[in-house]
Amino acid sequence: MDKGGFMKTVILFFFLALPVAAQDLRGIEVLRDLEYGKGAGTSLKLDLYRPEVSTMQPKPVILYIHGGGWRGGDKRKAAMA
């Protein structure tokens, strides 16, 4: 694939991804700042997004870990998550 074709593919991908980014959170329960542990005296927290209506059907899981090299950082600074 030449450079022009690659760039067109990248641009097309981002346009196709826009509807996914625009989805609202209806039907989703959001639990913020759940403490899952402590590290060096600092509370370690996560946000959990799950369906409001629970079923016994298996569901896919996405685990997003923000950058920081396991030494620093803050989940609030990862706006895309």
Coordinates of C-alpha atoms in Angstrom, one line a residue:
M1 CA 0.0 0.0 0.0
D2 CA 1.4 3.4 -0.9
K3 CA 1.5 6.3 1.5
G4 CA -1.6 7.9 0.0
G5 CA -3.6 4.7 0.3
F6 CA -2.4 4.2 3.9
M7 CA -3.4 7.8 4.8
K8 CA -6.9 7.3 3.2
T9 CA -7.3 4.1 5.2
V10 CA -6.4 5.8 8.5
I11 CA -8.8 8.7 7.8
L12 CA -11.6 6.3 6.9
F13 CA -11.0 4.4 10.1
F14 CA -11.4 7.5 12.3
F15 CA -14.6 8.5 10.5
L16 CA -16.0 5.0 10.9
A17 CA -15.1 5.1 14.6
L18 CA -16.9 8.4 15.3
P19 CA -20.4 6.7 15.9
V20 CA -18.8 4.5 18.5
A21 CA -17.3 7.4 20.4
A22 CA -20.7 9.2 20.3
Q23 CA -22.6 6.5 22.1
D24 CA -24.4 7.5 25.3
L25 CA -24.4 5.6 28.6
R26 CA -28.1 4.8 28.8
G27 CA -28.4 1.3 30.3
I28 CA -24.9 1.5 31.7
E29 CA -24.2 1.7 35.5
V30 CA -21.1 3.7 36.2
L31 CA -19.2 3.1 39.5
R32 CA -16.4 5.6 39.9
D33 CA -13.4 5.5 42.2
L34 CA -13.7 2.0 43.5
E35 CA -10.7 1.3 45.7
Y36 CA -9.0 -1.9 44.8
G37 CA -5.9 -1.6 46.8
K38 CA -3.1 0.7 48.2
G39 CA 0.4 1.2 47.0
A40 CA 3.0 3.2 48.9
G41 CA 0.2 4.7 51.1
T42 CA -1.8 5.8 48.0
S43 CA -5.3 4.6 47.4
L44 CA -5.6 2.8 44.0
K45 CA -8.9 3.3 42.3
L46 CA -10.8 2.2 39.2
D47 CA -14.0 3.1 37.4
L48 CA -16.3 0.3 36.5
Y49 CA -18.9 0.4 33.7
R50 CA -21.4 -2.4 33.6
P51 CA -24.9 -3.1 32.2
E52 CA -27.7 -1.9 34.6
V53 CA -29.6 -5.1 33.9
S54 CA -27.6 -8.2 34.8
T55 CA -27.9 -11.4 32.8
M56 CA -26.0 -14.7 33.2
Q57 CA -24.8 -14.4 29.6
P58 CA -21.0 -14.0 29.1
K59 CA -20.0 -10.5 28.1
P60 CA -16.8 -9.1 26.6
V61 CA -14.4 -7.2 28.9
I62 CA -12.1 -4.3 28.1
L63 CA -9.4 -3.5 30.6
Y64 CA -7.7 -0.1 30.0
I65 CA -4.6 0.8 31.9
H66 CA -3.4 4.4 31.6
G67 CA 0.2 5.2 31.1
G68 CA 2.6 6.1 34.0
G69 CA 5.1 3.2 34.0
W70 CA 3.4 1.8 37.2
R71 CA 5.0 4.7 39.1
G72 CA 2.7 7.6 38.5
G73 CA -0.2 9.0 36.6
D74 CA -3.9 9.5 37.2
K75 CA -6.9 7.9 35.5
R76 CA -8.6 11.2 35.3
K77 CA -5.9 12.5 32.9
A78 CA -6.7 9.7 30.4
A79 CA -9.7 11.5 28.8
M80 CA -10.3 8.8 26.1
A81 CA -11.0 6.1 28.7

